[in-house]
PDB file of C-alpha atoms in Angstrom:
ATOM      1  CA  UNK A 581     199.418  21.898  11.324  1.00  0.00           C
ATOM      2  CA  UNK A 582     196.783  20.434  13.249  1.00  0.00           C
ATOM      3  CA  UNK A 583     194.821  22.153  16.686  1.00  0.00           C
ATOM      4  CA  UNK A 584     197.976  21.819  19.013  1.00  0.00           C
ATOM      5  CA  UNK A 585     200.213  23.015  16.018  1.00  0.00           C
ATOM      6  CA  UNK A 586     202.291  19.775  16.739  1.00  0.00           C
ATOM      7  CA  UNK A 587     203.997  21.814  18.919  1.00  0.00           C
ATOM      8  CA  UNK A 588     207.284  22.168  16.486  1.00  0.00           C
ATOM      9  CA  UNK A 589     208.594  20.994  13.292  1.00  0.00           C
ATOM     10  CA  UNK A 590     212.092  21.377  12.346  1.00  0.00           C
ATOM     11  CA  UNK A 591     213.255  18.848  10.242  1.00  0.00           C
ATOM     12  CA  UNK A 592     213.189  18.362   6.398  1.00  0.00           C
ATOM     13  CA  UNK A 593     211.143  21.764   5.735  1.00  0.00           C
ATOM     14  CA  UNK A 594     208.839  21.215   8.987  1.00  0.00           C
ATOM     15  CA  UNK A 595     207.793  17.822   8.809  1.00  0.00           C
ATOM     16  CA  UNK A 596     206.639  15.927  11.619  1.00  0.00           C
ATOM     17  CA  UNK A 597     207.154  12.107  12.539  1.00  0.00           C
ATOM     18  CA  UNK A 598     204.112  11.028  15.042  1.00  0.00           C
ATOM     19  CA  UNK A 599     205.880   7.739  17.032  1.00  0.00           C
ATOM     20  CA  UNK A 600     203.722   5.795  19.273  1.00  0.00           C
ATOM     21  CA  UNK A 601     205.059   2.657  21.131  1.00  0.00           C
ATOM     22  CA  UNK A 602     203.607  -0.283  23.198  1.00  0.00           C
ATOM     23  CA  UNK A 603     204.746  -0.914  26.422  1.00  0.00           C
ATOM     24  CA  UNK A 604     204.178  -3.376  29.013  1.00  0.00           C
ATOM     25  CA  UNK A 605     206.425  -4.302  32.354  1.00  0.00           C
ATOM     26  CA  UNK A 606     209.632  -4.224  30.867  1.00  0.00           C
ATOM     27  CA  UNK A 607     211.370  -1.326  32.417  1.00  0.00           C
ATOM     28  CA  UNK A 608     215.076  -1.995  31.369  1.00  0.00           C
ATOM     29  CA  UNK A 609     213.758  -2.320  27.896  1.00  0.00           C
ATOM     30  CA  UNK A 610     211.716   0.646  27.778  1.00  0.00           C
ATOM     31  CA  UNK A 611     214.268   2.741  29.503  1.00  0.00           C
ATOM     32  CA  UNK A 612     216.567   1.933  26.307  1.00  0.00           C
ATOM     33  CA  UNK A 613     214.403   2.530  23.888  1.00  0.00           C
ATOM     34  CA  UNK A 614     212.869   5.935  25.138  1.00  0.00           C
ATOM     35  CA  UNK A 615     216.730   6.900  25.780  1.00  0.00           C
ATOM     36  CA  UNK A 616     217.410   6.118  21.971  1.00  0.00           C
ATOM     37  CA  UNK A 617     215.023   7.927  20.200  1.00  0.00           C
ATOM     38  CA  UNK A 618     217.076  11.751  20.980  1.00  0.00           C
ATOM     39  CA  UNK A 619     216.220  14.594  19.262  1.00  0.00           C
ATOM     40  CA  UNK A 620     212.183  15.167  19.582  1.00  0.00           C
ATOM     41  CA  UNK A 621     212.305  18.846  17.728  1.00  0.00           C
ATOM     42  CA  UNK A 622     210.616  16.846  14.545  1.00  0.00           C
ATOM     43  CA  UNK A 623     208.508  14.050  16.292  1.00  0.00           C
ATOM     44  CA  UNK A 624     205.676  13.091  18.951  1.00  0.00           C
ATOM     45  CA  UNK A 625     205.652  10.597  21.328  1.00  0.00           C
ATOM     46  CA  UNK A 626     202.391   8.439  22.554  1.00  0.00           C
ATOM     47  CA  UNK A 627     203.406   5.464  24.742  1.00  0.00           C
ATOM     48  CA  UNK A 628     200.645   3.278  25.990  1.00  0.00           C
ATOM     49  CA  UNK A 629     201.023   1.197  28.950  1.00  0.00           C
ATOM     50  CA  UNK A 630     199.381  -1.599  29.195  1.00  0.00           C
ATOM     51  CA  UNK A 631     201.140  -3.542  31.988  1.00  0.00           C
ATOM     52  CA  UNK A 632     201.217  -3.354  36.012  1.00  0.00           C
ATOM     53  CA  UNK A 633     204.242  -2.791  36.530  1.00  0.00           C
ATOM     54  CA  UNK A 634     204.733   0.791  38.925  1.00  0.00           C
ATOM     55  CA  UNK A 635     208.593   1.254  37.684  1.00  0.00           C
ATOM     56  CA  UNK A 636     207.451   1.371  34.033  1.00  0.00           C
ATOM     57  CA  UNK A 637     204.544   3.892  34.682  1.00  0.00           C
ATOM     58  CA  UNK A 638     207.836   5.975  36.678  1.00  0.00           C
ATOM     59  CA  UNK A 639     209.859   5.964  33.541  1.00  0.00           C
ATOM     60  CA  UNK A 640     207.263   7.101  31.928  1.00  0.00           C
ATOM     61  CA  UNK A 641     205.687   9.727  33.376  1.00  0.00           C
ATOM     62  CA  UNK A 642     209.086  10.809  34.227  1.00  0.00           C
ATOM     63  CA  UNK A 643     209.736  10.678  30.591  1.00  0.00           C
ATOM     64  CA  UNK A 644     207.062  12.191  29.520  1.00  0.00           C
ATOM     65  CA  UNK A 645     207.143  15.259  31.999  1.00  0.00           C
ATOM     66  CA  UNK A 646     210.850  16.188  30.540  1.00  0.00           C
ATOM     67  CA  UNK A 647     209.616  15.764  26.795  1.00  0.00           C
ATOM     68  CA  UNK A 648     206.775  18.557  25.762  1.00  0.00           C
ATOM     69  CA  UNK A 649     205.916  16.514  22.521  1.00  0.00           C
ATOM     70  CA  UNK A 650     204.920  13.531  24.523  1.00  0.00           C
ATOM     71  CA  UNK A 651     202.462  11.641  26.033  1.00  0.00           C
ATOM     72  CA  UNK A 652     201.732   8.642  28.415  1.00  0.00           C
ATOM     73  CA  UNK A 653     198.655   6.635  29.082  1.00  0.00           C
ATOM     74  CA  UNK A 654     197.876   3.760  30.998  1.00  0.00           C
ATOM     75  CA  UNK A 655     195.111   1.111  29.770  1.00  0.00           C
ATOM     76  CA  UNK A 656     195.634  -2.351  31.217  1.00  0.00           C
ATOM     77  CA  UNK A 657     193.255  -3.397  29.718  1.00  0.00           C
ATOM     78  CA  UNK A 658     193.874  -6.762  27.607  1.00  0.00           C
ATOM     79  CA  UNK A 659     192.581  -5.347  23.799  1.00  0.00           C
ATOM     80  CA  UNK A 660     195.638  -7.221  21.865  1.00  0.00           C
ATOM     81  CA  UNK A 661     198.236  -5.835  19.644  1.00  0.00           C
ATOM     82  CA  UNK A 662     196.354  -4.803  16.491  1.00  0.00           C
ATOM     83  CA  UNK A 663     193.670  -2.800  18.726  1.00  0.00           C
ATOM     84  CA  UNK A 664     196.456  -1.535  20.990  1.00  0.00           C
ATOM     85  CA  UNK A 665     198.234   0.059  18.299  1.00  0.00           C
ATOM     86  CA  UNK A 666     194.758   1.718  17.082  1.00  0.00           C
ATOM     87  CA  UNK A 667     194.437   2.946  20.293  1.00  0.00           C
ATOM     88  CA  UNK A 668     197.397   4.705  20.646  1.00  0.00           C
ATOM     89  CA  UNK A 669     197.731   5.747  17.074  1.00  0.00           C
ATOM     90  CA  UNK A 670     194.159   7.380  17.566  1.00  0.00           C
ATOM     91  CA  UNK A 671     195.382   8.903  21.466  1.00  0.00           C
ATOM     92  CA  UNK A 672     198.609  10.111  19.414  1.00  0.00           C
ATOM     93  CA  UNK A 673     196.358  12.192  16.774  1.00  0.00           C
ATOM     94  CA  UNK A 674     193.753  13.797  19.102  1.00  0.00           C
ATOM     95  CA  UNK A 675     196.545  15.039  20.982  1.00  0.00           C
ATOM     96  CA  UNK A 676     199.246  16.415  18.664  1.00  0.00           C
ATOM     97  CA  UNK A 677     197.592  15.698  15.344  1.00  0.00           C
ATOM     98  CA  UNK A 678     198.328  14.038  12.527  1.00  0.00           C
ATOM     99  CA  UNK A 679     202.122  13.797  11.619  1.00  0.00           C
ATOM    100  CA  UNK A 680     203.226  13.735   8.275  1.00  0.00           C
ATOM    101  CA  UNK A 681     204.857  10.363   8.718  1.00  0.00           C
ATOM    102  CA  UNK A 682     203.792   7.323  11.142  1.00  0.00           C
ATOM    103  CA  UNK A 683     206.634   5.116  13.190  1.00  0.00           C
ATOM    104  CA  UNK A 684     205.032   1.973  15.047  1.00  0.00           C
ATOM    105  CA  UNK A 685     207.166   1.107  17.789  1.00  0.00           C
ATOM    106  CA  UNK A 686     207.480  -1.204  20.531  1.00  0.00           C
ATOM    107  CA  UNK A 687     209.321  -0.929  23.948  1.00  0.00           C
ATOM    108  CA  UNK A 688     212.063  -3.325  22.847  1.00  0.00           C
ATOM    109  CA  UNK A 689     212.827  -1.045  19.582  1.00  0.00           C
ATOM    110  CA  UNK A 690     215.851   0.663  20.073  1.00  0.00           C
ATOM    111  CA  UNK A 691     218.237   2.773  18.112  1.00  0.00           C
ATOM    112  CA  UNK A 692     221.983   2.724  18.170  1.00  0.00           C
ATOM    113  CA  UNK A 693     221.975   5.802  15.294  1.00  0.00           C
ATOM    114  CA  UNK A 694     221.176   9.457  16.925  1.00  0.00           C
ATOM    115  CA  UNK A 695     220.027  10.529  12.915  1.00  0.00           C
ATOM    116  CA  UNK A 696     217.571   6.947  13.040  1.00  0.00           C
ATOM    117  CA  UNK A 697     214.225   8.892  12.032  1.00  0.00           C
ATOM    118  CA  UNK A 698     215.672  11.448   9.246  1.00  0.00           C
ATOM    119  CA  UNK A 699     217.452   7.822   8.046  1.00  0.00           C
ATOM    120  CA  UNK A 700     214.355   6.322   7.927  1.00  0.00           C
ATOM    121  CA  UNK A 701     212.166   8.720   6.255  1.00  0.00           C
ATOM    122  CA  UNK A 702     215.089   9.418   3.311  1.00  0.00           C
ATOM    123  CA  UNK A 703     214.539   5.823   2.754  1.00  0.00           C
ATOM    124  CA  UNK A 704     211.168   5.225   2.822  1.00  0.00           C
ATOM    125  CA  UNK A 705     211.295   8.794   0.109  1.00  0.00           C
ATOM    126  CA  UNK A 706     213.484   6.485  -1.942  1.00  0.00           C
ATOM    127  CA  UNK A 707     211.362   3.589  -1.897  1.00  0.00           C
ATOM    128  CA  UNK A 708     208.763   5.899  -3.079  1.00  0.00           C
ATOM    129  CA  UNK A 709     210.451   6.391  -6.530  1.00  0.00           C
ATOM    130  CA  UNK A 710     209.580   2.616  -7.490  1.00  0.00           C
ATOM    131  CA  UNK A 711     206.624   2.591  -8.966  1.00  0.00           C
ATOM    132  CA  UNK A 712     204.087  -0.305  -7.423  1.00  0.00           C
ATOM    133  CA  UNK A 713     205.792  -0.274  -3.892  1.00  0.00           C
ATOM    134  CA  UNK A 714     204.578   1.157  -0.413  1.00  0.00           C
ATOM    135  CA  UNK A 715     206.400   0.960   2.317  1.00  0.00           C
ATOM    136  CA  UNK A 716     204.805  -1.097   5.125  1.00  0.00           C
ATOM    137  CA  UNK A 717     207.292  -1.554   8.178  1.00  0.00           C
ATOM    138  CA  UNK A 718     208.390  -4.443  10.279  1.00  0.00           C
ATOM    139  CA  UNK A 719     210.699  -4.784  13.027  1.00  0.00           C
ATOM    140  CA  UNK A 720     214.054  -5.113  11.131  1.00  0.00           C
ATOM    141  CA  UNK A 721     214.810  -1.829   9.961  1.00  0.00           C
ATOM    142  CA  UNK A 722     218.798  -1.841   8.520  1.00  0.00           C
ATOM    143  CA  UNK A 723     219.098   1.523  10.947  1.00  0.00           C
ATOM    144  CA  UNK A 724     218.943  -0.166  14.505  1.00  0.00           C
ATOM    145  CA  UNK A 725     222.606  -1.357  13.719  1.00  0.00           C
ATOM    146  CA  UNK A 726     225.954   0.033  15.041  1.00  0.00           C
ATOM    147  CA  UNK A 727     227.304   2.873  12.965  1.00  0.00           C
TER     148      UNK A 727
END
C-alpha cells in the first residue's frame, strides 16, 4: 500500500482514488467543490494553491485539518497548468502514495452525486472492456449532473 499505507481503503476491495485539484483565489468555488467530494474513506486529497488570496488558504487549511487523507500546499509561483498538475500529482504520491486510480480536478469541479467517484471508476472499468480505448478525462464527466 505504499509508506503511509494510504491511510485507508474501503471501497471496491480496498482501492484507493488519489484526487489532486488546482486552486487559485476563488473561494466560493473552491468551497463547493471541496464540500462535494463527501466520503474520503477510499480517496486522497492534494490541493495546490497557487493564488494570493488569504480566504482560500483558510478554506483550506481548515479543510484539510478536518480531513486526515488530505493535504494543502501553497506555491504561487506562476509554473502553468501542465507543470502545476505535475506538481501536485508528484506532492500527492510522496505523501500518501500512489492510488490505484488518478482524478485531475480543478477548484470549479463540483459534484451534485454523493456516489460521483465509485460512478466514475465503474465506468472508466467499463470502458476498459473495449479493446483499443483508454480512458483519458476532460472536464465533462456525465456524473456532475443532478440525480
Amino acid at each position: 500500500m505504499g509508506k503511509q499505507q494510504r491511510r485507508s481503503a474501503v471501497l471496491r476491495g480496498g482501492e484507493v482514488t488519489n484526487i489532486t485539484m488546482l486552486c487559485a483565489n476563488r473561494p466560493r468555488l473552491l468551497k463547493q467543490a471541496l464540500d462535494s467530494i463527501g466520503d474520503l474513506s477510499n480517496a486522497t486529497v492534494t490541493i495546490r494553491d497557487a493564488g494570493m488570496n488569504k480566504e482560500v488558504e483558510q478554506i483550506c487549511r481548515f479543510w484539510a485539518l478536518g480531513e486526515e487523507q488530505s493535504a494543502y500546499f501553497r506555491c504561487p509561483e506562476p509554473l502553468g497548468t501542465g507543470p502545476a498538475r505535475n506538481d501536485v500529482i508528484a506532492r500527492s504520491e510522496k505523501i500518501f502514495g500512489r492510488g490505484d486510480y488518478l482524478y485531475i480536478s480543478d477548484d470549479d469541479v463540483y459534484w451534485t452525486a454523493s456516489d460521483w467517484l465509485a460512478r466514475l471508476i465503474e465506468a472508466y472499468e467499463w470502458m476498459e472492456n473495449f479493446e483499443g480505448y483508454k480512458i483519458v478525462g476532460g472536464y465533462n464527466h456525465p456524473f456532475n449532473q443532478p440525480v
